Amino acid sequence: MRKLLCILVILAGALCWHMTRPDTIHEKVGGPARPASQETRTFPAGTPRPPEELPSSLQLVWEGWHIREIAHSRIPREDWVPLKQMSPWLPKAQVAVEDKRFYSHHGVDPDGIIRATLVNIQNDEVVEGASTITQQLVKNLLLTSDQSVKRKAAEAALALLVEARCSKEEILEMYLNTTFLGSGATGVKQASQVYFGKKPKDLSLPQAATLAGLPYAPTALNPYANWQGSKKRRNLVLNRMAEQDMITPEQLEDALNEPLGIGK
């Protein structure tokens, strides 16, 4: 396992270096030579930054290696919730709907890409994405949201690096604490209060499923603005949990019959 992790770190570093090299065309014409994946990035005050003397081509590698510190810098200390202090339904629901092989892959899931494509074609709409939770964490904290090939390649490379650096529990905790969930709420503590008036540890199964469905489209699925869409997404999360044996058929039926209970 240690040998595999070393290989992943080396591969991730090499890929990040390649994808963030200055554009050779810019160099030839005398234009600014900046890493393509960093051209439009902005950083909140207090975000850890690489040493100035570090070559720009290695800045993303440095950030991927220090993703824990970067994640904590994005959220007020009082809003950070350790995984053990969340409802156990929260991480289960998130994994079920976004990355069912989360605990078995190393940051990138080729099978997931194929599965997501087939599911979306079958449903004639985008029901799920192909990125793993680790890739989404990397995109949210370190990269821009553009869909260029270079950005996606850097995302995959950094996901490998983060998986070699952090445990699955750390990755899931960072994701749940730093993801925007609509209504001005970032992270599960703010979202639990905004939508349910509760602490994350007190969320019920259907409430946890509601929050787990929001990262997909936090504005469009905002329960206050789109009650029906939010409930449909919640029910999809619950069905995924049942399909993966995280809940029993009886628990599924009870949860599906629960109202959203927003604002209560």
CSV table of C-alpha atoms in Angstrom, one decimal:
chain,number,residue,atom,x,y,z
A,1,MET,CA,0.0,0.0,0.0
A,2,ARG,CA,2.8,2.4,0.9
A,3,LYS,CA,4.4,1.8,-2.5
A,4,LEU,CA,1.1,2.4,-4.3
A,5,LEU,CA,0.7,5.7,-2.4
A,6,CYS,CA,4.2,6.8,-3.4
A,7,ILE,CA,3.5,6.0,-7.0
A,8,LEU,CA,0.2,8.0,-6.9
A,9,VAL,CA,2.0,11.0,-5.4
A,10,ILE,CA,4.7,10.9,-8.1
A,11,LEU,CA,2.1,10.5,-10.9
A,12,ALA,CA,-0.1,13.3,-9.5
A,13,GLY,CA,2.9,15.6,-9.2
A,14,ALA,CA,4.0,14.9,-12.7
A,15,LEU,CA,0.5,15.5,-14.1
A,16,CYS,CA,0.0,18.7,-12.2
A,17,TRP,CA,3.4,20.0,-13.4
A,18,HIS,CA,2.5,19.2,-17.0
A,19,MET,CA,-1.0,20.7,-16.8
A,20,THR,CA,0.1,23.9,-15.2
A,21,ARG,CA,3.2,24.6,-17.3
A,22,PRO,CA,3.3,28.1,-18.8
A,23,ASP,CA,1.8,28.2,-22.3
A,24,THR,CA,4.8,27.9,-24.7
A,25,ILE,CA,3.1,30.1,-27.3
A,26,HIS,CA,2.8,32.9,-24.7
A,27,GLU,CA,6.5,32.5,-24.0
A,28,LYS,CA,7.4,32.8,-27.6
A,29,VAL,CA,5.4,35.9,-28.3
A,30,GLY,CA,6.4,37.5,-25.0
A,31,GLY,CA,3.0,37.2,-23.3
A,32,PRO,CA,2.5,36.5,-19.6
A,33,ALA,CA,3.4,32.9,-18.7
A,34,ARG,CA,0.9,31.8,-16.1
A,35,PRO,CA,-0.4,28.3,-15.3
A,36,ALA,CA,-3.5,27.8,-17.4
A,37,SER,CA,-5.5,26.4,-14.5
A,38,GLN,CA,-4.7,29.4,-12.3
A,39,GLU,CA,-5.5,32.2,-14.7
A,40,THR,CA,-8.8,33.2,-13.1
A,41,ARG,CA,-8.5,31.8,-9.6
A,42,THR,CA,-9.2,34.0,-6.6
A,43,PHE,CA,-8.4,33.3,-3.0
A,44,PRO,CA,-10.3,34.4,0.1
A,45,ALA,CA,-8.2,36.3,2.7
A,46,GLY,CA,-6.3,34.0,4.9
A,47,THR,CA,-5.9,31.2,2.4
A,48,PRO,CA,-2.5,29.5,2.7
A,49,ARG,CA,-0.4,30.3,-0.3
A,50,PRO,CA,2.7,28.6,-1.7
A,51,PRO,CA,6.1,30.1,-1.0
A,52,GLU,CA,6.8,32.9,-3.5
A,53,GLU,CA,10.1,31.2,-4.5
A,54,LEU,CA,8.2,28.0,-5.6
A,55,PRO,CA,8.0,27.7,-9.4
A,56,SER,CA,4.5,28.5,-10.6
A,57,SER,CA,4.3,25.1,-12.3
A,58,LEU,CA,4.4,23.5,-8.8
A,59,GLN,CA,1.9,25.7,-7.0
A,60,LEU,CA,-1.0,23.4,-7.5
A,61,VAL,CA,1.0,20.5,-6.2
A,62,TRP,CA,1.8,22.5,-3.1
A,63,GLU,CA,-1.8,23.4,-2.6
A,64,GLY,CA,-3.0,19.8,-3.1
A,65,TRP,CA,-0.5,18.7,-0.5
A,66,HIS,CA,-1.7,21.3,2.0
A,67,ILE,CA,-5.4,20.9,1.2
A,68,ARG,CA,-6.3,20.4,4.9
A,69,GLU,CA,-5.0,23.8,5.9
A,70,ILE,CA,-6.7,25.4,2.9
A,71,ALA,CA,-10.0,23.7,3.7
A,72,HIS,CA,-9.9,24.9,7.3
A,73,SER,CA,-9.0,28.5,6.2
A,74,ARG,CA,-12.3,28.7,4.2
A,75,ILE,CA,-14.6,28.1,7.1
A,76,PRO,CA,-14.9,29.9,10.4
A,77,ARG,CA,-13.5,27.7,13.2
A,78,GLU,CA,-16.9,27.6,15.0
A,79,ASP,CA,-18.6,26.3,11.8
A,80,TRP,CA,-16.3,23.4,11.3
A,81,VAL,CA,-17.9,20.1,12.3
A,82,PRO,CA,-15.8,16.9,12.8
A,83,LEU,CA,-17.2,13.9,10.9
A,84,LYS,CA,-17.9,12.1,14.2
A,85,GLN,CA,-20.1,15.0,15.3
A,86,MET,CA,-22.4,14.8,12.3
A,87,SER,CA,-25.5,12.6,11.9
A,88,PRO,CA,-24.2,9.2,10.6
A,89,TRP,CA,-26.8,9.6,7.8
A,90,LEU,CA,-24.9,12.6,6.3
A,91,PRO,CA,-21.8,10.9,5.0
A,92,LYS,CA,-23.7,7.9,4.0
A,93,ALA,CA,-26.2,9.9,2.0
A,94,GLN,CA,-23.4,11.9,0.3
A,95,VAL,CA,-21.5,8.9,-0.7
A,96,ALA,CA,-24.6,7.1,-1.9
A,97,VAL,CA,-25.7,9.8,-4.3
A,98,GLU,CA,-22.3,11.2,-5.5
A,99,ASP,CA,-19.6,8.5,-5.2
A,100,LYS,CA,-20.7,5.0,-4.3
A,101,ARG,CA,-17.2,3.6,-4.8
A,102,PHE,CA,-15.7,6.4,-2.6
A,103,TYR,CA,-14.1,4.0,-0.2
A,104,SER,CA,-12.5,1.8,-2.9
A,105,HIS,CA,-11.1,4.1,-5.5
A,106,HIS,CA,-8.0,6.3,-5.2
A,107,GLY,CA,-9.5,9.6,-6.2
A,108,VAL,CA,-10.6,8.9,-9.8
A,109,ASP,CA,-13.2,6.3,-10.7
A,110,PRO,CA,-13.2,5.3,-14.4
A,111,ASP,CA,-16.1,2.9,-13.8
A,112,GLY,CA,-18.1,5.8,-12.4
A,113,ILE,CA,-17.6,7.8,-15.5
A,114,ILE,CA,-19.1,5.1,-17.6
A,115,ARG,CA,-21.9,4.5,-15.1
A,116,ALA,CA,-22.9,8.2,-14.9
A,117,THR,CA,-23.0,8.4,-18.7
A,118,LEU,CA,-25.3,5.4,-19.0
A,119,VAL,CA,-27.6,6.6,-16.1
A,120,ASN,CA,-27.9,10.1,-17.6
A,121,ILE,CA,-28.7,8.7,-21.0
A,122,GLN,CA,-31.3,6.4,-19.5
A,123,ASN,CA,-33.0,9.2,-17.6
A,124,ASP,CA,-32.7,11.7,-20.5
A,125,GLU,CA,-31.3,14.2,-18.0
A,126,VAL,CA,-28.2,14.7,-15.9
A,127,VAL,CA,-28.9,12.7,-12.8
A,128,GLU,CA,-25.4,12.2,-11.6
A,129,GLY,CA,-21.9,13.5,-12.4
A,130,ALA,CA,-18.8,11.5,-13.2
A,131,SER,CA,-16.5,13.3,-10.7
A,132,THR,CA,-15.6,11.6,-7.4
A,133,ILE,CA,-16.1,13.4,-4.1
A,134,THR,CA,-12.3,13.9,-4.0
A,135,GLN,CA,-12.4,15.5,-7.4
A,136,GLN,CA,-15.2,17.8,-6.4
A,137,LEU,CA,-13.3,18.8,-3.2
A,138,VAL,CA,-10.3,19.7,-5.3
A,139,LYS,CA,-12.4,21.7,-7.8
A,140,ASN,CA,-14.1,23.6,-5.1
A,141,LEU,CA,-11.0,24.5,-3.2
A,142,LEU,CA,-8.2,24.7,-5.7
A,143,LEU,CA,-9.5,25.1,-9.3
A,144,THR,CA,-11.8,27.2,-11.5
A,145,SER,CA,-15.1,25.8,-12.6
A,146,ASP,CA,-14.4,25.8,-16.3
A,147,GLN,CA,-14.8,22.6,-18.3
A,148,SER,CA,-11.6,22.6,-20.2
A,149,VAL,CA,-9.6,19.5,-20.7
A,150,LYS,CA,-6.6,21.0,-18.9
A,151,ARG,CA,-8.7,21.8,-15.8
A,152,LYS,CA,-10.3,18.3,-15.7
A,153,ALA,CA,-6.8,16.7,-16.0
A,154,ALA,CA,-5.5,18.9,-13.2
A,155,GLU,CA,-8.5,17.9,-11.1
A,156,ALA,CA,-7.9,14.2,-11.6
A,157,ALA,CA,-4.2,14.6,-10.9
A,158,LEU,CA,-4.8,16.6,-7.7
A,159,ALA,CA,-7.4,14.0,-6.6
A,160,LEU,CA,-4.8,11.3,-6.7
A,161,LEU,CA,-2.4,13.5,-4.7
A,162,VAL,CA,-5.1,14.3,-2.1
A,163,GLU,CA,-6.0,10.6,-1.7
A,164,ALA,CA,-2.4,9.8,-1.1
A,165,ARG,CA,-2.1,12.6,1.5
A,166,CYS,CA,-5.4,12.3,3.4
A,167,SER,CA,-7.7,9.6,4.7
A,168,LYS,CA,-11.1,8.9,3.3
A,169,GLU,CA,-12.7,10.3,6.5
A,170,GLU,CA,-10.6,13.5,6.2
A,171,ILE,CA,-11.7,14.0,2.6
A,172,LEU,CA,-15.3,13.5,3.4
A,173,GLU,CA,-15.1,15.8,6.4
A,174,MET,CA,-13.5,18.5,4.3
A,175,TYR,CA,-16.1,18.1,1.6
A,176,LEU,CA,-19.1,18.3,3.9
A,177,ASN,CA,-17.7,21.4,5.6
A,178,THR,CA,-16.7,23.4,2.6
A,179,THR,CA,-19.4,22.7,0.0
A,180,PHE,CA,-21.9,25.4,-0.8
A,181,LEU,CA,-25.4,24.2,-0.1
A,182,GLY,CA,-27.6,27.2,-1.1
A,183,SER,CA,-29.3,30.0,0.8
A,184,GLY,CA,-25.9,31.5,1.7
A,185,ALA,CA,-24.9,28.3,3.6
A,186,THR,CA,-21.5,26.8,3.2
A,187,GLY,CA,-21.0,23.5,5.0
A,188,VAL,CA,-23.3,21.3,6.9
A,189,LYS,CA,-23.4,23.3,10.1
A,190,GLN,CA,-24.8,26.4,8.4
A,191,ALA,CA,-27.1,24.4,6.1
A,192,SER,CA,-28.5,22.4,9.0
A,193,GLN,CA,-29.4,25.6,10.8
A,194,VAL,CA,-30.7,27.4,7.7
A,195,TYR,CA,-33.0,24.7,6.5
A,196,PHE,CA,-33.9,22.7,9.6
A,197,GLY,CA,-32.9,24.8,12.7
A,198,LYS,CA,-30.8,21.9,13.9
A,199,LYS,CA,-27.2,20.9,14.6
A,200,PRO,CA,-25.7,18.4,12.0
A,201,LYS,CA,-25.7,15.6,14.6
A,202,ASP,CA,-29.5,15.9,15.1
A,203,LEU,CA,-30.5,15.5,11.4
A,204,SER,CA,-32.9,12.7,10.6
A,205,LEU,CA,-32.4,10.4,7.6
A,206,PRO,CA,-34.7,12.4,5.2
A,207,GLN,CA,-33.1,15.7,6.3
A,208,ALA,CA,-29.6,14.4,5.7
A,209,ALA,CA,-30.7,13.1,2.3
A,210,THR,CA,-32.0,16.6,1.5
A,211,LEU,CA,-28.7,18.2,2.3
A,212,ALA,CA,-26.8,15.5,0.4
A,213,GLY,CA,-28.8,16.3,-2.7
A,214,LEU,CA,-27.9,20.0,-2.7
A,215,PRO,CA,-24.3,20.1,-3.9
A,216,TYR,CA,-25.5,18.9,-7.3
A,217,ALA,CA,-27.3,22.3,-7.9
A,218,PRO,CA,-27.5,24.3,-4.7
A,219,THR,CA,-29.3,27.3,-6.2
A,220,ALA,CA,-31.7,25.4,-8.5
A,221,LEU,CA,-32.6,22.9,-5.8
A,222,ASN,CA,-32.9,25.3,-3.0
A,223,PRO,CA,-35.7,23.9,-0.9
A,224,TYR,CA,-37.2,27.4,-0.2
A,225,ALA,CA,-37.3,28.3,-3.9
A,226,ASN,CA,-37.9,24.9,-5.5
A,227,TRP,CA,-39.7,22.6,-3.0
A,228,GLN,CA,-40.7,20.0,-5.6
A,229,GLY,CA,-37.2,19.8,-7.1
A,230,SER,CA,-35.6,19.5,-3.8
A,231,LYS,CA,-37.9,16.7,-2.7
A,232,LYS,CA,-37.4,14.8,-5.9
A,233,ARG,CA,-33.6,15.0,-5.4
A,234,ARG,CA,-34.0,14.0,-1.8
A,235,ASN,CA,-36.0,10.9,-2.8
A,236,LEU,CA,-33.4,10.0,-5.4
A,237,VAL,CA,-30.7,10.1,-2.6
A,238,LEU,CA,-32.9,7.9,-0.4
A,239,ASN,CA,-33.4,5.4,-3.2
A,240,ARG,CA,-29.7,5.3,-3.8
A,241,MET,CA,-29.1,4.6,-0.1
A,242,ALA,CA,-31.5,1.7,-0.3
A,243,GLU,CA,-30.0,0.3,-3.4
A,244,GLN,CA,-26.6,0.3,-1.7
A,245,ASP,CA,-28.0,-1.4,1.5
A,246,MET,CA,-27.4,1.6,3.7
A,247,ILE,CA,-31.1,1.6,4.8
A,248,THR,CA,-33.8,-1.0,4.9
A,249,PRO,CA,-36.9,-1.0,2.7
A,250,GLU,CA,-38.9,0.0,5.8
A,251,GLN,CA,-36.6,3.0,6.5
A,252,LEU,CA,-36.9,4.0,2.8
A,253,GLU,CA,-40.7,3.9,2.8
A,254,ASP,CA,-40.9,6.0,6.0
A,255,ALA,CA,-38.3,8.5,4.8
A,256,LEU,CA,-40.0,8.9,1.4
A,257,ASN,CA,-43.3,9.7,3.2
A,258,GLU,CA,-41.7,12.4,5.4
A,259,PRO,CA,-42.3,16.1,4.3
A,260,LEU,CA,-39.2,18.2,3.7
A,261,GLY,CA,-39.8,20.0,7.0
A,262,ILE,CA,-37.9,23.1,5.9
A,263,GLY,CA,-37.6,25.8,8.5
A,264,LYS,CA,-38.7,23.6,11.4
